[in-house]
Amino acid sequence: MDASKAVGAAPTGLFIGGEWRDATGGGTFAVEDPGTGEKLRDVADGQAADATAALDAAVRVQDDWAATPARERGEILRRTWQLMTDRADELALLMTMEMGKSLAESRAEVTYAAEFLRWFSEEAVRIEGRYAANPAGGSRLLTMKQPVGPCLLITPWNFPLAMGTRKIGPAIAAGCTMVVKPAQLTPLSMLRLTALLTEAGLPPGVLNIVPSASAGRTVAPLMADPRLRKVSFTGSTPVGQKLMEQAAGNLLRLSMELGGNAPFLVFADADVDAAVEGALVAKMRNNGESCVAANRFHVAADVAEEFTAKLAERMGAMTVGHGTEDGVEVGPLIDEDQRAKVAELVEDAVGKGADVLTGGAAVDGAGYFYQPTVLAAVPAEARILSEEVFGPVAPITTFTSDDEALRLANNSEFGLVAYVFTRDLDRALRVAEGLDSGMVGLNTGLVSNASAPFGGVKSSGFGREGGTEGIEEYLSLKYVAIALG
Ligand code: NAP
């Protein structure tokens, strides 16, 4: 399949109550290819009235959907997993065109994204309660789990499918209806997925999707609508905080998957080659545009030179180019703003004394490319150590004791994930327990897994997606006291 066919297969309207339609007022916004800066498609620009219509549709079918047998809900997810698997090449091509990453990366995301649907198809039939005798005697205690109700799901651009399926999967499995607001920069993948869910038999109104170029204005009325029961948000911490304030009015249930600033610790006893392999995954997956991307490398002074030289050699040899080209490993960044931010953080670090071992500059020409970059001897005051870089830049600092490593790792308002490379079991457990993060990668640069609970602490948010925990975010607990004569 060629790229224009994959892009052309994506719907471009709003999907409300089982029908594709234009936005109120007929407005559209352009989606572009970050590898060329050229427009791909115009997408319907949903307005506040459309978001309300989407919630109307979700509310209308909530009771029926909750009463649909769990097996049926699960089978729809399972069929969609199959459809995504069968059409992985088309979906990957579409994703690369609108998001930029290499085709291999997009294929990996399609697999990861589909896996959430398969996982939650299996969880749908395991929503259980509890029955207990009152310890004091005379009554019984019954607990049951029921769907939370209509949800608003807001997703970012960096994983155009997976950030959606890890909300949509458990919401469908739990029996919730939903309004989805995909990212303005990458709505096409989610629109295509919506068509596949429909093809798999998802009833009208269960999932409604409202792309929009004015997210705040469009979703604000939903946040104030008492019929909405939950918001699941993946994105930046400042937007998450704004949504929490808005959610206070109706005391909405919240899941917040927010920003990260992952430390990558390499201890002196580590297998340095394995640490370099792990670093390449943790840093360069998704062009570095990942909330779990290693943002800063803290390396034991004894192995720092070896680790730094090997990482710089590998990153300097990576092939940068349009994501659809053969052999490309690093695609463009998502837009000029993102590239400018990466450049600014590198300039700040270099201005404060960091050494550039490889890269260090944008790539001339069309598209938003930035060279894979390794910075050594990065001073503590460099902004890149405390701000999320979201690009292919690895800043390296050193430490001389375990206490110092842990202190450096935890010196952040964020706490999503941390990576630890050591062969010492005692040290591994001590450090894993001491880290202020929701996840730890121990001798691995990859933690994302549909069957594990993904999420953070501190300014990285709360709530968990994936694993057996993920469906709980969409379930309410009810307790029934039963008199027994
Ligand atoms: P963002 O700017 O916060 O946007 C995320 C989503 O929120 C988009 O759909 C956006 O719409 C929407 N949005 C923006 N302002 C809003 C408002 N006032 N009210 C309601 N919705 C609003 O984040 P991003 O730049 O797309 O994504 C990057 C961030 O996401 C990074 O910080 C990254 O770490 C984080 N992230 C976290 C996780 C995790 O699981 N913890 C996973 C992936 C990414 P528009 O597209 O129209 O702006």
PDB file of C-alpha atoms in Angstrom, residues 1 78-92 110 114 192 196 199:
ATOM      1  CA  MET A   1       0.000   0.000   0.000  1.00  0.00           C
ATOM      2  CA  ARG A  78     -10.960  -8.968  20.350  1.00  0.00           C
ATOM      3  CA  ARG A  79     -12.288  -8.525  16.802  1.00  0.00           C
ATOM      4  CA  THR A  80     -10.810  -5.019  16.684  1.00  0.00           C
ATOM      5  CA  TRP A  81      -7.446  -6.427  17.815  1.00  0.00           C
ATOM      6  CA  GLN A  82      -7.685  -8.827  14.878  1.00  0.00           C
ATOM      7  CA  LEU A  83      -8.592  -6.051  12.435  1.00  0.00           C
ATOM      8  CA  MET A  84      -5.693  -3.909  13.669  1.00  0.00           C
ATOM      9  CA  THR A  85      -3.352  -6.878  13.340  1.00  0.00           C
ATOM     10  CA  ASP A  86      -4.565  -7.652   9.811  1.00  0.00           C
ATOM     11  CA  ARG A  87      -4.167  -3.996   8.779  1.00  0.00           C
ATOM     12  CA  ALA A  88      -0.996  -3.240  10.719  1.00  0.00           C
ATOM     13  CA  ASP A  89       0.901  -2.096   7.621  1.00  0.00           C
ATOM     14  CA  GLU A  90      -1.780   0.386   6.618  1.00  0.00           C
ATOM     15  CA  LEU A  91      -2.132   1.715  10.184  1.00  0.00           C
ATOM     16  CA  ALA A  92       1.641   2.039  10.570  1.00  0.00           C
ATOM     17  CA  VAL A 110       0.286  -0.684  16.273  1.00  0.00           C
ATOM     18  CA  ALA A 114      -3.783  -3.492  19.614  1.00  0.00           C
ATOM     19  CA  ARG A 192      -9.190   5.106  11.419  1.00  0.00           C
ATOM     20  CA  LEU A 196     -12.327  -0.413  12.749  1.00  0.00           C
ATOM     21  CA  GLU A 199     -16.523  -2.643  11.676  1.00  0.00           C
TER      22      GLU A 199
END
